[in-house]
Amino acid sequence: MVDRSGHAVPFGSISFDHTTAAQRVIFGAGQALDEVVRVTTSESIARVLLIASSSAADLADEIAASAPVVARVTGVTQHVPLAEVRGAVDRARTSRADAVIAVGGGSAVGLAKAIVREIDIPIIAIPTTFAGSEATDMWGITEDGHKRTGTDRKVLPRTIIYDASLTLSLPDRLAVSSGLNAIAHAVDSLWAPRADPINLALGREGLSALVAGLDALVLGADPLAARETILYGAYLAATAFASAGAGLHHKICHVLGGAYGLPHAETHAVVLPYVVAFNTPHSPGAAAALEAEFGTEPGEGLRRFSAHLGVASSLQSLGLAETDLDRASELILSEVPPTNPRPVTRDDLRRLLERAWAGQSTTTE
């Protein structure tokens, strides 16, 4: 099958079962505080548990002064440790919260999701990064070095308030790493277990916006305009990812983050080009979408784009030891989706991780 642009897509006929999750999305720079007040008032929310990353402390203080906040959780941790979840759930119960407002990156939203798995109340998400967790029904909790993940419709935030001005305090280095994390959502949606033509369209549009916005950011364009474009792309990519499910790339990164404590966004940025190089020869639709952005060798093109953005270039630089590669390969193998475009062996994973560890060219044999 070929689409109207002449690109091959991986569907022999148009037949699929697609689910689009119901969610309100409010988008506009400089409007976050006013929108919080409007949403809590219109939805008759009376008792808010406010979760905020330390970087979002100022906005959290403003929200606490303007909305019905009855309890706060600060200082969230990457990968959502179980001990932190238990404390936050207790806080929500004792405060009798009827909603959670999460301000910050994926860790703040992830903690909110862990709470509402136990207490069925709505989430209002106010992202300050490009993590995309706010647009998915996926959750993750880490215990004893293992990150458990799953999906649950009740953890999908009811409302997202996107305000690109909140990302301006995010240093460019972290912004581009977070943006590459969003690119990983777009890419993984192209071959994830429930990939379909709608996800392909959303993923491609999100990918295009992300590449354009990130390039503009590092080239010194208007920072708010660039970050608005990235934020728009991050939402589309996460929406596609939420519908399609987690593919090979995310399974690798979840294992590395949970077992070895690697930084979330940077790990995605390093690993993604090698997964792209591994999978695209066996996924024509994904190859077409990625070649449009990164050239005929999209894995290497993406690696060079990451270098252009100035992000970490190897797992070694993120703190993973070479002696960890064998065990990591074993841990990942049991998580590989059976729908991956090509079979995956332990040796395949070992070679992929070795190249990512060293930061080699994706075309190196």
Short mmCIF file of C-alpha atoms in Angstrom, two decimals:
data_model
loop_
_atom_site.label_atom_id
_atom_site.label_comp_id
_atom_site.label_asym_id
_atom_site.label_seq_id
_atom_site.Cartn_x
_atom_site.Cartn_y
_atom_site.Cartn_z
CA MET A 1 0.00 0.00 0.00
CA VAL A 2 1.25 3.51 -0.85
CA ASP A 3 -0.04 6.75 0.62
CA ARG A 4 -0.82 9.92 -1.34
CA SER A 5 2.73 11.16 -0.93
CA GLY A 6 4.10 8.03 -2.56
CA HIS A 7 5.37 6.55 0.71
CA ALA A 8 5.01 2.87 1.40
CA VAL A 9 2.96 2.08 4.52
CA PRO A 10 3.00 -1.26 6.31
CA PHE A 11 -0.65 -2.19 5.79
CA GLY A 12 -1.82 -4.40 2.93
CA SER A 13 -5.39 -3.14 3.21
CA ILE A 14 -7.13 -0.51 5.28
CA SER A 15 -8.45 -2.55 8.17
CA PHE A 16 -7.70 -1.66 11.78
CA ASP A 17 -9.11 -1.12 15.27
CA HIS A 18 -8.01 2.27 16.60
CA THR A 19 -8.76 3.80 19.99
CA THR A 20 -8.44 7.53 20.63
CA ALA A 21 -8.53 8.40 24.31
CA ALA A 22 -10.84 11.18 25.50
CA GLN A 23 -8.87 14.10 26.89
CA ARG A 24 -9.15 17.87 27.02
CA VAL A 25 -6.11 19.73 25.68
CA ILE A 26 -5.61 23.45 26.36
CA PHE A 27 -2.70 25.04 24.48
CA GLY A 28 -1.45 28.59 24.83
CA ALA A 29 1.61 30.42 26.14
CA GLY A 30 1.27 32.38 29.37
CA GLN A 31 -2.13 30.94 30.28
CA ALA A 32 -1.35 28.10 32.71
CA LEU A 33 -2.35 29.74 35.99
CA ASP A 34 -5.58 31.21 34.64
CA GLU A 35 -6.50 27.88 33.05
CA VAL A 36 -5.93 26.01 36.31
CA VAL A 37 -8.41 28.30 38.04
CA ARG A 38 -10.94 27.94 35.21
CA VAL A 39 -10.67 24.15 35.08
CA THR A 40 -10.90 23.56 38.83
CA THR A 41 -13.89 25.91 39.03
CA SER A 42 -15.76 24.49 36.03
CA GLU A 43 -15.22 20.91 37.22
CA SER A 44 -16.19 21.72 40.82
CA ILE A 45 -12.85 20.49 42.15
CA ALA A 46 -12.61 21.38 45.83
CA ARG A 47 -9.57 19.56 47.24
CA VAL A 48 -6.39 19.39 45.16
CA LEU A 49 -3.23 17.38 45.82
CA LEU A 50 -0.50 19.37 44.08
CA ILE A 51 2.58 17.51 42.81
CA ALA A 52 5.43 19.64 41.49
CA SER A 53 8.96 19.06 40.32
CA SER A 54 11.49 21.23 42.16
CA SER A 55 12.04 23.19 38.93
CA ALA A 56 8.35 24.14 38.93
CA ALA A 57 8.28 25.44 42.52
CA ASP A 58 7.37 29.03 41.59
CA LEU A 59 4.35 28.06 39.51
CA ALA A 60 3.33 25.56 42.20
CA ASP A 61 3.33 28.37 44.76
CA GLU A 62 1.10 30.45 42.49
CA ILE A 63 -1.29 27.55 41.96
CA ALA A 64 -1.43 26.89 45.70
CA ALA A 65 -2.42 30.52 46.24
CA SER A 66 -5.11 30.50 43.54
CA ALA A 67 -6.62 27.00 43.48
CA PRO A 68 -8.10 24.80 46.26
CA VAL A 69 -4.84 23.03 47.15
CA VAL A 70 -5.08 21.03 50.39
CA ALA A 71 -1.78 19.10 50.21
CA ARG A 72 1.50 19.21 48.30
CA VAL A 73 4.18 16.76 47.20
CA THR A 74 7.55 18.17 46.13
CA GLY A 75 10.87 16.78 45.01
CA VAL A 76 9.71 13.97 42.71
CA THR A 77 12.20 11.31 41.60
CA GLN A 78 12.90 9.81 38.18
CA HIS A 79 11.41 6.39 37.38
CA VAL A 80 8.78 6.75 40.16
CA PRO A 81 10.16 4.69 43.08
CA LEU A 82 7.58 2.58 44.91
CA ALA A 83 8.42 4.11 48.30
CA GLU A 84 7.62 7.57 46.94
CA VAL A 85 4.35 6.29 45.50
CA ARG A 86 3.24 4.88 48.85
CA GLY A 87 3.91 8.17 50.60
CA ALA A 88 2.02 10.16 47.97
CA VAL A 89 -0.97 7.81 48.03
CA ASP A 90 -1.16 8.20 51.81
CA ARG A 91 -1.01 11.99 51.38
CA ALA A 92 -3.87 11.90 48.87
CA ARG A 93 -6.02 9.76 51.14
CA THR A 94 -5.43 11.70 54.34
CA SER A 95 -6.09 15.03 52.58
CA ARG A 96 -9.24 13.62 50.93
CA ALA A 97 -8.10 15.04 47.60
CA ASP A 98 -10.64 14.96 44.78
CA ALA A 99 -8.09 15.75 42.03
CA VAL A 100 -4.36 15.79 41.41
CA ILE A 101 -2.54 18.62 39.65
CA ALA A 102 0.88 17.55 38.38
CA VAL A 103 3.31 20.31 37.38
CA GLY A 104 6.66 19.35 35.88
CA GLY A 105 8.14 16.67 33.69
CA GLY A 106 7.39 13.00 33.22
CA SER A 107 8.32 12.13 36.80
CA ALA A 108 5.70 14.46 38.29
CA VAL A 109 3.02 13.17 35.93
CA GLY A 110 4.19 9.61 36.53
CA LEU A 111 3.76 9.99 40.28
CA ALA A 112 0.26 11.40 39.75
CA LYS A 113 -0.59 8.36 37.63
CA ALA A 114 0.67 6.01 40.31
CA ILE A 115 -1.62 7.73 42.82
CA VAL A 116 -4.76 7.49 40.71
CA ARG A 117 -4.17 3.79 40.09
CA GLU A 118 -4.98 3.47 43.79
CA ILE A 119 -7.44 6.36 44.19
CA ASP A 120 -9.78 7.03 41.29
CA ILE A 121 -9.58 10.83 40.95
CA PRO A 122 -8.76 12.97 37.89
CA ILE A 123 -5.37 14.37 36.94
CA ILE A 124 -4.76 17.85 35.56
CA ALA A 125 -1.30 17.81 33.97
CA ILE A 126 0.80 20.91 33.36
CA PRO A 127 3.98 19.79 31.56
CA THR A 128 7.18 21.80 31.81
CA THR A 129 9.18 19.46 29.57
CA PHE A 130 8.50 17.54 26.36
CA ALA A 131 8.22 14.12 28.05
CA GLY A 132 4.72 13.36 26.71
CA SER A 133 3.57 11.26 29.68
CA GLU A 134 0.58 13.56 30.09
CA ALA A 135 -0.92 12.29 26.82
CA THR A 136 -0.66 8.57 27.55
CA ASP A 137 -2.39 6.03 29.76
CA MET A 138 0.93 4.32 30.48
CA TRP A 139 2.35 4.12 33.98
CA GLY A 140 5.66 2.95 35.42
CA ILE A 141 6.85 2.21 38.96
CA THR A 142 10.36 1.13 39.98
CA GLU A 143 11.01 -1.33 42.80
CA ASP A 144 14.30 -3.07 43.62
CA GLY A 145 15.88 -2.00 40.33
CA HIS A 146 13.01 -3.24 38.16
CA LYS A 147 10.64 -0.85 36.41
CA ARG A 148 7.15 -2.26 36.01
CA THR A 149 5.04 -0.64 33.33
CA GLY A 150 1.47 -1.02 32.15
CA THR A 151 -1.58 0.77 30.83
CA ASP A 152 -4.76 1.79 32.60
CA ARG A 153 -7.38 4.17 31.23
CA LYS A 154 -7.94 5.80 34.60
CA VAL A 155 -4.37 7.14 34.76
CA LEU A 156 -4.80 9.22 31.60
CA PRO A 157 -4.93 12.87 32.69
CA ARG A 158 -8.40 14.31 32.14
CA THR A 159 -6.98 17.72 31.19
CA ILE A 160 -3.61 18.88 29.84
CA ILE A 161 -2.64 22.52 30.08
CA TYR A 162 0.20 23.22 27.64
CA ASP A 163 2.00 26.51 28.21
CA ALA A 164 5.27 26.71 26.28
CA SER A 165 6.47 29.63 28.41
CA LEU A 166 6.88 27.14 31.28
CA THR A 167 9.60 25.36 29.28
CA LEU A 168 11.73 28.50 28.93
CA SER A 169 13.50 27.81 32.23
CA LEU A 170 14.52 24.38 30.94
CA PRO A 171 18.15 24.70 29.78
CA ASP A 172 18.67 24.05 26.08
CA ARG A 173 20.69 20.90 26.86
CA LEU A 174 17.79 19.39 28.80
CA ALA A 175 15.23 20.71 26.33
CA VAL A 176 16.82 18.91 23.39
CA SER A 177 17.20 15.68 25.40
CA SER A 178 13.54 15.90 26.34
CA GLY A 179 12.65 16.65 22.71
CA LEU A 180 14.54 13.56 21.56
CA ASN A 181 12.57 11.58 24.11
CA ALA A 182 9.46 12.87 22.32
CA ILE A 183 10.95 11.82 18.98
CA ALA A 184 11.31 8.34 20.49
CA HIS A 185 7.53 8.31 21.09
CA ALA A 186 6.91 9.20 17.46
CA VAL A 187 9.33 6.58 16.17
CA ASP A 188 8.22 3.75 18.44
CA SER A 189 4.59 4.36 17.43
CA LEU A 190 5.53 3.44 13.85
CA TRP A 191 6.13 -0.25 14.72
CA ALA A 192 4.59 -0.73 18.17
CA PRO A 193 2.12 -3.58 18.84
CA ARG A 194 -1.00 -1.57 17.88
CA ALA A 195 0.48 0.55 15.07
CA ASP A 196 -2.13 1.58 12.50
CA PRO A 197 -2.54 4.24 9.78
CA ILE A 198 -3.87 6.85 12.21
CA ASN A 199 -0.90 6.39 14.51
CA LEU A 200 1.38 6.56 11.49
CA ALA A 201 -0.13 9.91 10.47
CA LEU A 202 0.10 11.35 13.98
CA GLY A 203 3.62 10.02 14.44
CA ARG A 204 4.84 11.48 11.16
CA GLU A 205 3.33 14.90 11.83
CA GLY A 206 4.68 14.90 15.37
CA LEU A 207 8.12 13.84 14.15
CA SER A 208 8.20 16.62 11.56
CA ALA A 209 7.27 19.27 14.13
CA LEU A 210 9.81 17.96 16.65
CA VAL A 211 12.68 17.97 14.16
CA ALA A 212 11.81 21.47 12.97
CA GLY A 213 11.41 22.85 16.49
CA LEU A 214 14.59 21.28 17.86
CA ASP A 215 16.61 22.46 14.89
CA ALA A 216 15.25 25.98 15.32
CA LEU A 217 16.06 25.91 19.03
CA VAL A 218 19.74 25.03 18.61
CA LEU A 219 20.12 27.47 15.71
CA GLY A 220 19.03 30.35 17.95
CA ALA A 221 15.53 31.03 16.65
CA ASP A 222 12.90 32.67 18.84
CA PRO A 223 12.96 30.36 21.87
CA LEU A 224 9.25 30.52 22.67
CA ALA A 225 8.21 29.82 19.07
CA ALA A 226 10.67 26.93 18.85
CA ARG A 227 9.47 25.43 22.11
CA GLU A 228 5.83 25.81 21.12
CA THR A 229 6.57 23.80 17.99
CA ILE A 230 8.38 21.14 20.02
CA LEU A 231 5.52 20.99 22.55
CA TYR A 232 2.96 20.56 19.75
CA GLY A 233 5.03 17.78 18.22
CA ALA A 234 5.53 16.14 21.61
CA TYR A 235 1.76 15.97 22.14
CA LEU A 236 1.12 14.39 18.73
CA ALA A 237 3.94 11.90 19.22
CA ALA A 238 2.71 10.90 22.66
CA THR A 239 -0.86 10.51 21.37
CA ALA A 240 0.36 8.15 18.65
CA PHE A 241 2.49 6.28 21.17
CA ALA A 242 -0.39 5.92 23.64
CA SER A 243 -2.55 4.32 20.97
CA ALA A 244 0.15 2.17 19.36
CA GLY A 245 1.83 0.94 22.54
CA ALA A 246 5.47 0.61 23.57
CA GLY A 247 7.85 -0.84 21.01
CA LEU A 248 11.37 -2.26 21.25
CA HIS A 249 13.02 1.10 21.93
CA HIS A 250 10.99 1.88 25.03
CA LYS A 251 11.41 -1.63 26.39
CA ILE A 252 15.19 -1.20 26.16
CA CYS A 253 15.13 2.21 27.85
CA HIS A 254 12.79 1.13 30.64
CA VAL A 255 15.13 -1.72 31.52
CA LEU A 256 18.21 0.53 31.46
CA GLY A 257 16.50 3.20 33.54
CA GLY A 258 15.05 0.85 36.13
CA ALA A 259 18.02 -1.49 36.51
CA TYR A 260 20.88 0.99 36.22
CA GLY A 261 19.36 4.35 37.14
CA LEU A 262 20.27 6.00 33.84
CA PRO A 263 18.70 9.42 33.13
CA HIS A 264 15.45 8.94 31.26
CA ALA A 265 15.55 11.46 28.41
CA GLU A 266 19.27 11.11 27.71
CA THR A 267 18.98 7.31 27.53
CA HIS A 268 16.26 7.63 24.90
CA ALA A 269 18.40 10.06 22.93
CA VAL A 270 21.39 7.71 22.89
CA VAL A 271 19.60 4.41 22.18
CA LEU A 272 17.05 5.48 19.55
CA PRO A 273 19.36 5.70 16.47
CA TYR A 274 20.51 2.11 17.01
CA VAL A 275 16.96 0.77 17.30
CA VAL A 276 16.05 2.72 14.15
CA ALA A 277 18.99 1.20 12.26
CA PHE A 278 17.98 -2.27 13.49
CA ASN A 279 14.27 -2.08 12.65
CA THR A 280 13.79 0.17 9.61
CA PRO A 281 15.06 -2.32 6.98
CA HIS A 282 12.10 -4.50 8.01
CA SER A 283 9.45 -1.75 8.32
CA PRO A 284 8.77 0.07 5.02
CA GLY A 285 6.29 2.57 6.44
CA ALA A 286 8.57 3.56 9.28
CA ALA A 287 11.52 3.75 6.91
CA ALA A 288 9.63 6.13 4.62
CA ALA A 289 8.63 8.42 7.50
CA LEU A 290 12.14 8.48 8.95
CA GLU A 291 13.93 8.87 5.62
CA ALA A 292 11.85 12.00 4.99
CA GLU A 293 13.45 13.57 8.06
CA PHE A 294 16.89 11.96 8.37
CA GLY A 295 17.89 10.62 4.93
CA THR A 296 18.27 7.19 3.42
CA GLU A 297 20.12 5.79 6.44
CA PRO A 298 17.74 7.10 9.10
CA GLY A 299 19.56 5.51 12.05
CA GLU A 300 22.81 7.25 11.20
CA GLY A 301 20.92 10.40 10.21
CA LEU A 302 19.22 10.47 13.59
CA ARG A 303 22.54 9.88 15.38
CA ARG A 304 24.06 12.84 13.53
CA PHE A 305 20.99 14.97 14.28
CA SER A 306 21.43 14.16 17.98
CA ALA A 307 25.08 15.19 17.72
CA HIS A 308 23.98 18.43 16.03
CA LEU A 309 21.72 19.06 19.02
CA GLY A 310 24.62 18.48 21.42
CA VAL A 311 23.18 15.67 23.54
CA ALA A 312 25.01 12.74 25.14
CA SER A 313 26.39 10.37 22.51
CA SER A 314 26.91 7.08 24.38
CA LEU A 315 25.59 4.94 27.20
CA GLN A 316 29.12 4.95 28.58
CA SER A 317 28.90 8.71 29.09
CA LEU A 318 25.64 8.21 31.02
CA GLY A 319 27.32 5.90 33.51
CA LEU A 320 26.55 2.40 32.19
CA ALA A 321 29.49 0.03 32.67
CA GLU A 322 30.61 -2.21 29.81
CA THR A 323 30.35 -5.14 32.22
CA ASP A 324 26.60 -4.44 32.50
CA LEU A 325 25.88 -5.12 28.82
CA ASP A 326 25.48 -8.90 29.10
CA ARG A 327 23.00 -8.75 31.96
CA ALA A 328 21.15 -5.83 30.35
CA SER A 329 20.73 -7.87 27.17
CA GLU A 330 19.21 -10.72 29.15
CA LEU A 331 16.83 -8.41 31.00
CA ILE A 332 15.67 -6.73 27.79
CA LEU A 333 15.16 -9.98 25.86
CA SER A 334 12.19 -11.00 27.99
CA GLU A 335 10.55 -7.61 27.34
CA VAL A 336 10.81 -7.57 23.52
CA PRO A 337 7.36 -7.10 21.92
CA PRO A 338 6.44 -10.11 19.76
CA THR A 339 5.22 -7.70 17.07
CA ASN A 340 8.64 -6.12 16.50
CA PRO A 341 9.28 -5.85 12.72
CA ARG A 342 12.09 -8.39 12.95
CA PRO A 343 13.02 -11.18 15.38
CA VAL A 344 15.31 -10.12 18.22
CA THR A 345 17.91 -12.38 19.80
CA ARG A 346 20.09 -11.87 22.83
CA ASP A 347 23.10 -11.45 20.52
CA ASP A 348 21.20 -8.78 18.55
CA LEU A 349 20.57 -6.86 21.75
CA ARG A 350 24.16 -7.28 22.89
CA ARG A 351 25.47 -5.82 19.61
CA LEU A 352 22.95 -2.97 19.68
CA LEU A 353 23.83 -2.06 23.26
CA GLU A 354 27.55 -2.35 22.58
CA ARG A 355 27.31 0.19 19.76
CA ALA A 356 25.15 2.50 21.85
CA TRP A 357 27.57 2.12 24.77
CA ALA A 358 30.51 3.14 22.61
CA GLY A 359 28.60 5.76 20.59
CA GLN A 360 29.61 4.10 17.31
CA SER A 361 28.18 4.80 13.89
CA THR A 362 24.97 2.83 13.40
CA THR A 363 26.35 1.53 10.09
CA THR A 364 29.45 -0.04 11.66
CA GLU A 365 29.63 -3.79 11.04
#
